[in-house]
Short mmCIF file of C-alpha atoms and ligand atoms in Angstrom, two decimals:
data_model
loop_
_atom_site.label_atom_id
_atom_site.label_comp_id
_atom_site.label_asym_id
_atom_site.label_seq_id
_atom_site.Cartn_x
_atom_site.Cartn_y
_atom_site.Cartn_z
CA MET X 1257 -60.06 87.09 25.34
CA SER X 1258 -60.36 90.73 24.32
CA HIS X 1259 -56.66 91.39 23.95
CA ALA X 1260 -54.38 89.33 21.73
CA ILE X 1261 -51.27 91.23 22.78
CA ILE X 1262 -50.51 93.24 25.89
CA THR X 1263 -47.20 94.86 26.73
CA ARG X 1264 -46.33 96.61 29.98
CA LYS X 1265 -43.24 98.77 30.28
CA LEU X 1266 -41.49 96.52 27.81
CA SER X 1267 -37.84 97.47 27.36
CA HIS X 1268 -34.97 95.94 25.52
CA SER X 1269 -31.31 96.73 25.13
CA PHE X 1270 -28.59 95.12 23.05
CA ALA X 1271 -25.29 95.06 24.94
CA GLY X 1272 -26.29 98.04 27.05
CA LYS X 1273 -27.71 100.02 24.12
CA GLN X 1274 -31.36 100.80 24.81
CA VAL X 1275 -33.46 99.95 21.75
CA LEU X 1276 -36.98 99.80 23.24
CA ASN X 1277 -38.02 101.92 26.16
CA ASN X 1278 -41.06 101.34 28.40
CA ILE X 1279 -43.40 100.20 25.67
CA SER X 1280 -47.00 99.73 26.84
CA PHE X 1281 -49.91 99.03 24.51
CA GLU X 1282 -52.70 96.58 23.87
CA VAL X 1283 -53.85 94.94 20.68
CA GLN X 1284 -57.48 93.91 20.62
CA THR X 1285 -58.44 90.53 19.26
CA GLY X 1286 -59.43 90.75 15.62
CA GLU X 1287 -58.00 94.16 14.85
CA ILE X 1288 -55.24 95.33 12.56
CA PHE X 1289 -52.65 97.11 14.64
CA GLY X 1290 -50.00 99.19 12.91
CA LEU X 1291 -46.64 99.98 14.42
CA LEU X 1292 -45.24 102.97 12.60
CA GLY X 1293 -41.72 104.19 12.79
CA PRO X 1294 -38.66 105.13 10.82
CA SER X 1295 -35.90 102.67 10.13
CA GLY X 1296 -34.01 101.81 13.33
CA ALA X 1297 -36.93 102.73 15.60
CA GLY X 1298 -37.05 99.21 17.03
CA LYS X 1299 -40.01 97.72 15.11
CA THR X 1300 -38.34 94.43 14.21
CA THR X 1301 -36.96 94.07 17.72
CA LEU X 1302 -40.47 94.46 19.12
CA ILE X 1303 -41.81 91.71 16.81
CA LYS X 1304 -38.97 89.46 17.89
CA LEU X 1305 -39.82 90.04 21.55
CA LEU X 1306 -43.52 89.40 21.00
CA THR X 1307 -42.91 86.17 19.09
CA GLY X 1308 -40.42 84.83 21.61
CA GLN X 1309 -37.38 85.10 19.33
CA LEU X 1310 -35.77 87.48 21.79
CA ARG X 1311 -36.13 87.91 25.54
CA GLN X 1312 -36.76 91.43 26.78
CA THR X 1313 -34.35 92.91 29.27
CA ASP X 1314 -37.21 94.46 31.24
CA GLY X 1315 -41.00 94.66 31.49
CA ASP X 1316 -43.68 92.21 30.43
CA ALA X 1317 -45.49 91.12 27.33
CA GLU X 1318 -48.34 88.69 26.82
CA LEU X 1319 -49.37 86.97 23.63
CA LEU X 1320 -52.75 85.22 23.72
CA GLY X 1321 -52.61 85.35 27.48
CA THR X 1322 -49.17 83.75 27.75
CA ASP X 1323 -46.00 85.46 28.89
CA THR X 1324 -43.90 85.84 25.72
CA ARG X 1325 -40.90 84.44 27.59
CA LYS X 1326 -42.80 81.19 27.98
CA LEU X 1327 -44.26 80.68 24.52
CA GLY X 1328 -44.45 77.02 23.63
CA ALA X 1329 -45.92 74.74 21.04
CA PRO X 1330 -49.59 75.62 21.72
CA GLU X 1331 -48.95 79.34 21.19
CA HIS X 1332 -46.66 78.89 18.22
CA ARG X 1333 -49.39 76.89 16.53
CA GLN X 1334 -51.58 79.98 16.70
CA ILE X 1335 -49.22 82.59 15.33
CA GLY X 1336 -47.83 83.27 11.88
CA THR X 1337 -44.78 85.44 11.34
CA MET X 1338 -43.50 87.15 8.22
CA MET X 1339 -40.19 88.98 8.33
CA ASP X 1340 -37.61 89.42 5.53
CA ASN X 1341 -37.74 86.19 3.57
CA PHE X 1342 -38.39 84.45 6.80
CA GLY X 1343 -38.37 80.70 6.36
CA LEU X 1344 -38.04 80.46 2.60
CA TYR X 1345 -35.64 77.98 1.03
CA GLU X 1346 -34.03 79.93 -1.79
CA ARG X 1347 -33.02 77.00 -3.98
CA LEU X 1348 -36.35 75.21 -3.79
CA SER X 1349 -39.31 76.04 -5.97
CA VAL X 1350 -42.29 78.04 -4.78
CA TYR X 1351 -44.34 74.86 -4.75
CA ASP X 1352 -41.78 72.80 -2.84
CA ASN X 1353 -41.49 75.50 -0.20
CA LEU X 1354 -45.21 75.54 0.50
CA LEU X 1355 -45.44 71.77 0.27
CA PHE X 1356 -42.78 71.48 2.95
CA TYR X 1357 -44.57 73.87 5.28
CA ALA X 1358 -47.88 72.15 4.57
CA ASP X 1359 -46.28 68.95 5.87
CA ILE X 1360 -44.77 70.71 8.85
CA CYS X 1361 -48.04 72.44 9.76
CA HIS X 1362 -50.18 69.37 9.05
CA VAL X 1363 -52.10 71.16 6.33
CA PRO X 1364 -53.49 68.85 3.62
CA ARG X 1365 -51.14 68.96 0.63
CA GLY X 1366 -54.11 69.60 -1.63
CA ARG X 1367 -54.48 73.07 -0.15
CA VAL X 1368 -51.11 74.17 -1.51
CA THR X 1369 -52.48 74.62 -5.03
CA GLU X 1370 -55.42 76.57 -3.66
CA ILE X 1371 -53.11 78.85 -1.66
CA LEU X 1372 -50.84 79.35 -4.67
CA LYS X 1373 -53.77 80.46 -6.78
CA GLY X 1374 -54.92 82.74 -3.95
CA ILE X 1375 -51.61 84.62 -3.96
CA ARG X 1376 -51.39 84.44 -7.76
CA LEU X 1377 -48.17 82.45 -7.77
CA TYR X 1378 -49.58 79.31 -9.35
CA GLU X 1379 -48.01 80.14 -12.72
CA SER X 1380 -44.61 80.55 -11.02
CA ARG X 1381 -44.92 77.47 -8.82
CA LYS X 1382 -41.90 75.78 -10.42
CA THR X 1383 -39.64 78.82 -10.12
CA ALA X 1384 -36.87 78.75 -7.52
CA VAL X 1385 -37.47 81.28 -4.76
CA SER X 1386 -34.10 82.93 -5.49
CA LYS X 1387 -35.41 83.89 -8.94
CA LEU X 1388 -38.60 85.56 -7.72
CA SER X 1389 -39.13 89.30 -7.70
CA LYS X 1390 -39.40 91.04 -4.34
CA GLY X 1391 -43.16 91.30 -4.63
CA MET X 1392 -43.52 87.61 -5.39
CA LYS X 1393 -41.25 86.70 -2.47
CA ASN X 1394 -43.31 88.83 -0.13
CA ARG X 1395 -46.51 87.17 -1.29
CA LEU X 1396 -44.96 83.74 -0.84
CA SER X 1397 -43.62 84.70 2.55
CA LEU X 1398 -47.10 85.89 3.52
CA ALA X 1399 -48.64 82.66 2.26
CA ARG X 1400 -46.18 80.72 4.39
CA ALA X 1401 -47.14 82.76 7.43
CA LEU X 1402 -50.83 82.13 6.69
CA MET X 1403 -50.30 78.39 6.32
CA ASN X 1404 -51.29 77.36 9.82
CA ASP X 1405 -54.45 79.52 9.95
CA ALA X 1406 -52.89 81.61 12.68
CA LYS X 1407 -54.99 83.55 15.15
CA VAL X 1408 -52.37 86.27 15.32
CA LEU X 1409 -50.22 87.39 12.39
CA PHE X 1410 -46.99 89.32 12.80
CA LEU X 1411 -45.95 91.07 9.62
CA ASP X 1412 -42.72 93.05 9.51
CA GLU X 1413 -42.97 95.64 6.74
CA PRO X 1414 -45.05 93.41 4.49
CA THR X 1415 -45.20 95.96 1.70
CA SER X 1416 -41.96 97.89 1.95
CA GLY X 1417 -40.36 98.40 -1.43
CA LEU X 1418 -43.30 96.97 -3.35
CA ASP X 1419 -45.10 98.49 -6.31
CA PRO X 1420 -48.63 99.84 -5.72
CA ALA X 1421 -50.33 96.89 -7.44
CA THR X 1422 -48.62 94.28 -5.27
CA THR X 1423 -49.20 96.43 -2.21
CA ARG X 1424 -52.94 96.52 -3.00
CA GLU X 1425 -52.95 92.75 -3.40
CA ILE X 1426 -51.31 92.27 -0.04
CA HIS X 1427 -53.75 94.71 1.55
CA ALA X 1428 -56.62 92.72 0.06
CA ILE X 1429 -55.24 89.51 1.58
CA LEU X 1430 -54.89 91.22 4.96
CA ALA X 1431 -58.41 92.62 4.81
CA GLU X 1432 -59.66 89.11 4.05
CA GLN X 1433 -57.77 87.74 7.04
CA ARG X 1434 -59.29 90.41 9.24
CA GLN X 1435 -62.75 89.41 8.04
CA LYS X 1436 -61.96 85.92 9.28
CA GLY X 1437 -61.19 87.34 12.71
CA THR X 1438 -57.41 87.14 12.56
CA THR X 1439 -55.53 89.65 14.67
CA ILE X 1440 -52.83 91.38 12.64
CA PHE X 1441 -49.81 93.18 14.04
CA LEU X 1442 -47.91 94.91 11.27
CA THR X 1443 -45.03 97.32 11.11
CA THR X 1444 -44.68 99.85 8.37
CA HIS X 1445 -43.20 103.16 7.52
CA ASN X 1446 -45.91 103.77 4.98
CA MET X 1447 -48.46 106.23 6.39
CA PHE X 1448 -51.06 105.53 3.75
CA GLU X 1449 -50.94 101.87 4.61
CA ALA X 1450 -51.51 102.68 8.26
CA GLU X 1451 -54.35 105.11 7.58
CA SER X 1452 -56.26 102.88 5.22
CA LEU X 1453 -55.67 99.51 6.86
CA CYS X 1454 -55.21 99.82 10.60
CA ASP X 1455 -57.78 100.06 13.36
CA HIS X 1456 -55.16 101.42 15.73
CA VAL X 1457 -51.65 102.68 15.24
CA ALA X 1458 -48.76 103.36 17.55
CA LEU X 1459 -46.02 105.72 16.48
CA LEU X 1460 -42.62 104.45 17.52
CA ASN X 1461 -39.63 106.72 17.53
CA GLY X 1462 -36.23 106.07 19.03
CA GLY X 1463 -37.57 103.12 20.99
CA SER X 1464 -40.52 104.91 22.59
CA ILE X 1465 -44.18 105.10 21.65
CA VAL X 1466 -44.87 108.77 21.04
CA GLU X 1467 -48.55 108.47 20.10
CA TYR X 1468 -51.29 105.87 19.98
CA GLY X 1469 -54.84 105.82 18.66
CA GLU X 1470 -57.14 105.39 15.70
CA PRO X 1471 -55.59 106.93 12.59
CA ALA X 1472 -58.53 109.28 11.99
CA ALA X 1473 -58.67 110.32 15.65
CA LEU X 1474 -54.96 111.11 15.63
CA CYS X 1475 -55.37 113.31 12.59
CA ARG X 1476 -58.25 115.10 14.28
CA LYS X 1477 -56.24 115.51 17.47
CA TYR X 1478 -53.50 117.22 15.54
CA ASN X 1479 -55.95 119.31 13.57
CA TYR X 1480 -54.07 122.43 14.68
CA LEU X 1481 -51.49 121.37 12.17
CA ASN X 1482 -54.06 122.29 9.57
CA LYS X 1483 -52.41 124.78 7.24
CA LEU X 1484 -53.46 127.01 4.39
CA ARG X 1485 -51.60 126.37 1.21
CA VAL X 1486 -51.56 129.46 -0.96
CA THR X 1487 -50.41 129.15 -4.56
CA LEU X 1488 -49.38 132.46 -6.05
CA LYS X 1489 -49.74 133.42 -9.70
CA ASP X 1490 -45.96 133.37 -10.19
CA GLY X 1491 -45.95 129.69 -9.05
CA GLU X 1492 -44.65 130.25 -5.54
CA VAL X 1493 -46.33 128.16 -2.82
CA VAL X 1494 -46.74 129.60 0.67
CA LEU X 1495 -47.85 127.62 3.76
CA LEU X 1496 -49.69 129.69 6.36
CA GLU X 1497 -51.13 128.88 9.77
CA ASN X 1498 -54.89 128.43 9.60
CA GLY X 1499 -55.61 131.23 12.06
CA SER X 1500 -56.14 134.92 12.50
CA ASP X 1501 -52.39 135.54 12.52
CA SER X 1502 -52.33 134.81 8.82
CA ALA X 1503 -55.06 137.31 7.93
CA PRO X 1504 -52.80 140.33 7.20
CA GLN X 1505 -50.62 138.26 4.87
CA ILE X 1506 -53.61 136.89 2.95
CA LYS X 1507 -55.19 140.35 2.79
CA GLU X 1508 -51.99 141.67 1.28
CA TYR X 1509 -51.91 138.89 -1.36
CA LEU X 1510 -55.57 139.62 -2.16
CA GLU X 1511 -54.94 143.30 -2.59
CA GLN X 1512 -52.01 142.59 -4.88
CA GLU X 1513 -54.20 140.10 -6.81
CA ARG X 1514 -51.39 137.56 -6.61
CA ILE X 1515 -53.39 134.51 -5.47
CA ALA X 1516 -53.96 131.66 -7.90
CA ALA X 1517 -55.43 129.17 -5.39
CA ILE X 1518 -55.93 128.56 -1.68
CA HIS X 1519 -56.31 125.09 -0.15
CA SER X 1520 -56.50 123.84 3.38
CA THR X 1521 -54.28 120.85 4.13
CA GLU X 1522 -55.68 118.29 6.60
CA PRO X 1523 -53.02 116.70 8.76
CA THR X 1524 -52.06 113.17 7.75
CA LEU X 1525 -50.33 110.64 9.94
CA GLU X 1526 -47.21 111.73 8.16
CA THR X 1527 -47.54 115.35 9.34
CA VAL X 1528 -48.48 114.17 12.82
CA PHE X 1529 -45.38 112.08 12.88
CA VAL X 1530 -43.15 114.91 11.73
CA GLU X 1531 -44.71 117.21 14.33
CA LEU X 1532 -44.03 114.70 17.10
CA THR X 1533 -40.56 113.63 16.17
CA GLY X 1534 -39.16 116.43 14.11
CA ARG X 1535 -38.39 114.06 11.29
CA GLY X 1536 -40.03 112.09 8.52
CA LEU X 1537 -40.43 108.38 8.19
CA ASP X 1538 -38.10 107.51 5.36
CA MET K 1281 -42.25 60.95 12.61
CA ASP K 1282 -44.04 62.94 9.88
CA MET K 1283 -41.88 65.97 10.72
CA VAL K 1284 -38.74 63.88 10.22
CA ALA K 1285 -40.07 62.60 6.90
CA ALA K 1286 -40.93 66.11 5.72
CA ILE K 1287 -37.48 67.43 6.64
CA PHE K 1288 -35.83 64.38 5.07
CA LYS K 1289 -37.65 64.92 1.76
CA ARG K 1290 -36.98 68.63 1.71
CA GLN K 1291 -33.29 68.09 2.40
CA ILE K 1292 -32.99 65.54 -0.41
CA LYS K 1293 -34.43 68.09 -2.85
CA ASP K 1294 -32.23 70.84 -1.48
CA THR K 1295 -29.06 68.72 -1.63
CA CYS K 1296 -29.70 68.04 -5.32
CA LYS K 1297 -30.07 71.77 -5.98
CA ASN K 1298 -27.16 72.94 -3.83
CA LYS K 1299 -24.21 72.82 -6.20
CA THR K 1300 -21.48 73.31 -3.60
CA ILE K 1301 -22.80 70.39 -1.59
CA PHE K 1302 -23.90 68.20 -4.45
CA ILE K 1303 -20.46 68.33 -6.07
CA GLN K 1304 -18.98 66.62 -3.01
CA PHE K 1305 -21.17 63.62 -3.56
CA VAL K 1306 -20.37 63.47 -7.26
CA MET K 1307 -16.68 64.38 -7.33
CA PHE K 1308 -15.18 61.38 -5.51
CA PRO K 1309 -17.37 58.72 -7.11
CA VAL K 1310 -16.63 60.14 -10.58
CA LEU K 1311 -12.91 60.47 -9.80
CA THR K 1312 -12.89 56.86 -8.67
CA LEU K 1313 -14.60 55.65 -11.83
CA ILE K 1314 -12.18 57.58 -14.04
CA MET K 1315 -8.92 56.86 -12.21
CA ASN K 1316 -9.78 53.22 -11.74
CA LYS K 1317 -10.26 52.81 -15.49
CA ALA K 1318 -7.56 55.19 -16.72
CA VAL K 1319 -4.56 54.64 -14.48
CA LYS K 1320 -2.82 51.29 -14.25
CA ILE K 1321 0.58 51.16 -12.57
CA ASP K 1322 2.58 47.96 -12.14
CA GLY K 1323 2.61 46.76 -8.57
CA MET K 1324 -0.34 48.94 -7.60
CA PRO K 1325 -2.52 47.16 -5.05
CA ASP K 1326 -6.00 46.02 -6.09
CA ASN K 1327 -8.64 48.68 -5.79
CA PHE K 1328 -6.01 51.24 -4.89
CA PHE K 1329 -8.00 54.25 -6.08
CA VAL K 1330 -11.24 52.88 -4.72
CA ASN K 1331 -9.77 52.71 -1.21
CA LEU K 1332 -8.01 56.04 -1.53
CA PHE K 1333 -11.05 57.98 -2.72
CA ALA K 1334 -13.50 56.17 -0.48
CA THR K 1335 -11.38 57.18 2.50
CA MET K 1336 -11.10 60.80 1.40
CA TYR K 1337 -14.82 60.85 0.68
CA VAL K 1338 -15.66 59.61 4.16
CA GLY K 1339 -13.43 62.27 5.71
CA MET K 1340 -14.86 65.06 3.63
CA ALA K 1341 -18.36 64.84 2.17
CA PRO K 1342 -20.57 63.99 5.18
CA LEU K 1343 -18.68 66.30 7.51
CA THR K 1344 -18.67 69.41 5.32
CA SER K 1345 -22.19 69.02 4.00
CA MET K 1346 -23.78 68.39 7.39
CA ALA K 1347 -22.00 71.40 8.89
CA ALA K 1348 -22.87 73.61 5.91
CA VAL K 1349 -26.55 72.65 5.89
CA ILE K 1350 -27.10 73.29 9.59
CA ALA K 1351 -25.10 76.54 9.58
CA GLU K 1352 -27.00 77.81 6.54
CA GLU K 1353 -30.34 77.11 8.17
CA LYS K 1354 -29.21 79.00 11.25
CA GLU K 1355 -27.86 81.92 9.25
CA LYS K 1356 -30.96 82.23 7.05
CA ASN K 1357 -33.37 81.79 9.95
CA THR K 1358 -35.16 78.84 8.38
CA LEU K 1359 -34.23 76.77 11.40
CA ARG K 1360 -35.85 79.32 13.66
CA VAL K 1361 -39.05 79.09 11.64
CA LEU K 1362 -38.98 75.31 12.01
CA ARG K 1363 -38.49 75.63 15.76
CA MET K 1364 -41.42 78.07 15.84
CA SER K 1365 -43.43 75.52 13.87
CA ASN K 1366 -42.93 73.03 16.67
CA VAL K 1367 -40.24 70.95 15.02
CA LYS K 1368 -38.25 69.34 17.83
CA PRO K 1369 -34.45 69.49 17.72
CA GLN K 1370 -34.17 65.71 17.49
CA GLU K 1371 -36.68 65.63 14.65
CA TYR K 1372 -34.72 68.22 12.74
CA LEU K 1373 -31.33 66.58 13.28
CA LEU K 1374 -32.70 63.15 12.44
CA GLY K 1375 -34.36 64.42 9.25
CA ILE K 1376 -31.29 66.30 8.02
CA GLY K 1377 -28.84 63.64 9.20
CA SER K 1378 -30.65 60.68 7.65
CA SER K 1379 -31.07 62.55 4.39
CA ILE K 1380 -27.39 63.44 4.08
CA TRP K 1381 -26.37 59.99 5.26
CA LEU K 1382 -28.47 58.41 2.52
CA VAL K 1383 -26.95 60.60 -0.19
CA CYS K 1384 -23.50 59.77 1.23
CA MET K 1385 -24.32 56.08 0.93
CA LEU K 1386 -25.43 56.49 -2.68
CA GLY K 1387 -22.04 58.05 -3.45
CA ALA K 1388 -20.34 55.24 -1.56
CA ALA K 1389 -22.29 52.71 -3.63
CA VAL K 1390 -20.92 54.21 -6.83
CA ILE K 1391 -17.36 54.10 -5.45
CA CYS K 1392 -17.97 50.50 -4.40
CA ALA K 1393 -19.27 49.60 -7.85
CA ALA K 1394 -16.08 50.98 -9.38
CA GLY K 1395 -14.04 48.42 -7.46
CA SER K 1396 -13.69 44.77 -8.33
CA TYR K 1397 -15.41 43.11 -5.40
CA GLY K 1398 -17.48 40.03 -4.79
CA LEU K 1399 -20.89 40.35 -3.16
CA ARG K 1400 -19.57 39.62 0.35
CA GLU K 1401 -16.88 42.27 -0.02
CA GLU K 1402 -19.39 44.74 -1.40
CA LEU K 1403 -21.59 44.28 1.64
CA ALA K 1404 -18.59 44.70 3.93
CA PHE K 1405 -17.53 47.81 1.99
CA MET K 1406 -20.95 49.41 2.40
CA ALA K 1407 -21.10 48.47 6.08
CA ILE K 1408 -17.71 50.06 6.73
CA MET K 1409 -18.74 53.17 4.78
CA ALA K 1410 -22.02 53.35 6.70
CA VAL K 1411 -20.13 53.55 9.99
CA GLY K 1412 -17.55 55.99 8.60
CA ASN K 1413 -20.20 58.28 7.13
CA PHE K 1414 -22.05 58.25 10.42
CA ALA K 1415 -18.97 59.27 12.39
CA SER K 1416 -18.18 62.02 9.90
CA LEU K 1417 -21.79 63.24 10.00
CA LEU K 1418 -21.74 63.49 13.75
CA LEU K 1419 -18.66 65.70 13.71
CA GLY K 1420 -20.22 67.82 10.95
CA ALA K 1421 -23.36 68.26 13.04
CA ALA K 1422 -21.28 69.41 16.01
CA ILE K 1423 -19.55 72.02 13.84
CA GLY K 1424 -22.82 73.14 12.24
CA ILE K 1425 -24.46 73.61 15.61
CA TRP K 1426 -21.44 75.46 16.94
CA SER K 1427 -21.37 77.89 13.98
CA LYS K 1428 -23.59 80.93 13.62
CA THR K 1429 -22.97 81.38 9.90
CA GLN K 1430 -21.89 79.36 6.90
CA MET K 1431 -18.61 81.27 6.80
CA MET K 1432 -17.85 80.23 10.34
CA ALA K 1433 -18.74 76.62 9.57
CA THR K 1434 -16.45 76.61 6.53
CA SER K 1435 -13.57 78.09 8.49
CA ILE K 1436 -13.83 75.18 10.90
CA THR K 1437 -14.64 72.38 8.47
CA VAL K 1438 -11.81 73.09 6.03
CA PRO K 1439 -8.92 72.35 8.43
CA VAL K 1440 -10.80 69.51 10.14
CA MET K 1441 -11.71 67.96 6.82
CA MET K 1442 -8.09 68.28 5.61
CA VAL K 1443 -6.93 66.28 8.59
CA PHE K 1444 -9.42 63.48 8.16
CA ALA K 1445 -9.40 63.34 4.36
CA PHE K 1446 -5.65 63.57 3.78
CA LEU K 1447 -4.18 61.72 6.75
CA PRO K 1448 -4.88 58.31 5.20
CA MET K 1449 -3.01 59.27 2.03
CA LEU K 1450 -0.15 61.01 3.84
CA SER K 1451 0.19 57.97 6.08
CA MET K 1452 1.30 55.99 3.04
CA PHE K 1453 4.35 58.18 2.65
CA ASN K 1454 5.42 58.97 6.16
CA ALA K 1455 5.77 56.62 9.11
CA THR K 1456 5.40 59.30 11.77
CA ILE K 1457 2.18 60.59 10.24
CA ALA K 1458 1.01 57.01 9.91
CA LYS K 1459 1.54 56.48 13.63
CA MET K 1460 -0.37 59.59 14.61
CA GLY K 1461 -3.03 59.16 11.96
CA LYS K 1462 -3.96 55.79 13.39
CA ILE K 1463 -6.14 57.41 16.00
CA THR K 1464 -8.49 58.91 13.38
CA TYR K 1465 -11.57 57.13 12.14
CA SER K 1466 -10.75 57.87 8.50
CA VAL K 1467 -7.35 56.15 8.64
CA GLN K 1468 -9.03 53.16 10.29
CA ILE K 1469 -11.77 53.12 7.65
CA GLY K 1470 -9.01 53.13 5.02
CA SER K 1471 -7.18 50.30 6.69
CA MET K 1472 -10.35 48.23 6.95
CA LEU K 1473 -11.11 48.81 3.28
CA GLU K 1474 -7.59 47.69 2.32
CA ARG K 1475 -8.06 44.38 4.09
CA ILE K 1476 -11.63 43.93 3.00
CA ASP K 1477 -10.88 40.65 1.18
CA THR K 1478 -9.84 38.95 4.41
CA LEU K 1479 -12.86 40.37 6.22
CA HIS K 1480 -10.67 40.21 9.23
CA LEU K 1481 -11.17 43.40 11.20
CA GLY K 1482 -8.89 43.81 14.13
CA PRO K 1483 -10.39 44.99 17.43
CA ASP K 1484 -8.17 48.05 17.08
CA ASN K 1485 -10.00 49.12 13.91
CA MET K 1486 -13.45 48.99 15.38
CA GLY K 1487 -12.25 50.22 18.75
CA ILE K 1488 -10.68 53.36 17.35
CA VAL K 1489 -13.68 54.14 15.14
CA ALA K 1490 -15.94 53.65 18.16
CA ALA K 1491 -13.70 55.92 20.24
CA ASN K 1492 -13.93 58.56 17.49
CA VAL K 1493 -17.72 58.28 17.55
CA VAL K 1494 -17.70 58.73 21.33
CA VAL K 1495 -15.51 61.84 21.06
CA PHE K 1496 -17.68 63.29 18.26
CA THR K 1497 -20.82 62.60 20.26
CA ALA K 1498 -19.31 64.45 23.19
CA LEU K 1499 -18.40 67.40 20.94
CA PHE K 1500 -21.91 67.31 19.51
CA LEU K 1501 -23.45 67.42 22.98
CA ILE K 1502 -21.17 70.23 24.09
CA ALA K 1503 -22.06 72.27 20.99
CA TYR K 1504 -25.72 71.52 21.51
CA ARG K 1505 -25.66 72.47 25.20
CA LYS K 1506 -23.86 75.68 24.40
CA CYS K 1507 -25.70 76.82 21.28
CA GLY K 1508 -28.80 74.64 20.88
CA LEU K 1509 -30.41 75.21 17.53
CA GLU K 1510 -30.68 78.96 18.02
N1 LIG F 2048 -28.94 91.87 17.24
C1 LIG F 2048 -28.70 93.18 17.45
N2 LIG F 2048 -27.60 93.57 18.13
C2 LIG F 2048 -27.36 94.88 18.36
N3 LIG F 2048 -28.14 95.88 17.95
C3 LIG F 2048 -29.25 95.56 17.26
C4 LIG F 2048 -29.59 94.19 16.96
N4 LIG F 2048 -30.75 94.18 16.27
C5 LIG F 2048 -31.11 95.47 16.13
N5 LIG F 2048 -30.22 96.32 16.72
C6 LIG F 2048 -30.33 97.79 16.79
O1 LIG F 2048 -31.57 98.10 17.37
C7 LIG F 2048 -32.15 99.24 16.74
C8 LIG F 2048 -33.54 98.89 16.26
O2 LIG F 2048 -33.45 97.94 15.23
P1 LIG F 2048 -34.72 97.32 14.54
O3 LIG F 2048 -35.61 96.75 15.58
O4 LIG F 2048 -34.26 96.41 13.48
O5 LIG F 2048 -35.41 98.61 13.91
P2 LIG F 2048 -36.50 98.72 12.75
O6 LIG F 2048 -37.02 97.35 12.48
O7 LIG F 2048 -37.51 99.66 13.29
O8 LIG F 2048 -35.80 99.29 11.57
C9 LIG F 2048 -31.20 99.63 15.64
O9 LIG F 2048 -30.43 100.70 16.09
C10 LIG F 2048 -30.36 98.42 15.43
O10 LIG F 2048 -29.07 98.79 15.00
MG1 LIG F 2049 -37.03 96.30 10.72
#
């Protein structure tokens, strides 16, 4: 199967309020797919539709070749989902949580220690989940989602609000999963995450996909956003179009000997996003 | 069966760490031990406090804890994760139910030990409590399934629990209440416990408890049809 996820004109509304609008995309087996969008764009709703937690009001979606409205035990065995502190028992220890899911997923109990060391939570194994830091909870939540060796992972903002070190750790775990051939569907509003991690991204805004492609290709496509950043000797920074229209202005600065530095700024996913939606991601 | 066992074990651990639930299983047994030793009034029937607290316990602890546990798992989405991990509804309910029932029975054993009973009476006491706890649990499960959040479960369990826990005591003071209270399982459990030495249970006792169980089962099924475990 070349596609792990396919959606066609997928739409969803809550009590008449349209939240997702004609979403069509495909996620290839084995890739990391990033769904980018600001808060409220509909990212979590889309994950809920794809994992069968919600039923779309219109359109179709397939997960591993099965209509997402008909997901059953065989499909659920092959997916892992991480959202909020999804599935963690706050009062129980880190170890007891994983032990429980090991039993539920028929994973040998011996593997729990191994997993704990893998996510560097072995030292904190006796700590109650409610006492963990956000980064630790996210790692535990990820470990829980990885427990059943899923073919497809759904990760809802796996790194939001985390420090750079924990974010790197999570990225390393995801890269390792990808090596093993796991398909990963993640949502994020972190552009750097998307650029460095994802094979393909879709930009979601107000319930619609406004752009889709490889991160690097998208940046190239929007290369016209390339600007010249002129820093003047008095500290002022001026952004100019990278084109002949800017020549008189630059000539003037040169004649006045006011220029301290000139740089060209390549478009990032962030600038592409702002160009497309008129607003930033945060 | 391994799913049931896993859920059972997890719930035992969680019950011990959940203060608001755990206190229910400790409060009445401890109260019984203390009151039974400390308070002696002339003319007070044998095992007065044992019967009183056992009856309140049966109307309160299983019902509120079962409802709270299920509602919390719904609210915090852990139940959804279990459903997505192929845990069947009956496996879940059996695991949670048997775990809470067992803890209820441990509490009942302490209350029983506080009384002055012979072995035969002790066995009868535990058998009566086993049935009472089961009925109470069933009603708690219906409320838990019906509720979307813990708050909602509490707002239902508090009045319901008041009725079942306090009717037996109020029945002692007021004939009208006694008449109406007779139709509840907790009053019948209390009346069976009072006459435990004769081991003579009238058909009305068992009949009314059985009728309660039938009604609670119906409520449970209605709640389950309507809400499932979603
Ligand atoms: N259960 C719900 N009922 C009504 N509206 C909802 C519900 N869940 C989400 N929404 C609305 O749908 C929109 C998208 O939400 P969500 O998918 O959570 O966005 P994101 O995850 O991208 O931040 C928001 O406007 C949100 O208020
Ligand atoms: Mg979200």
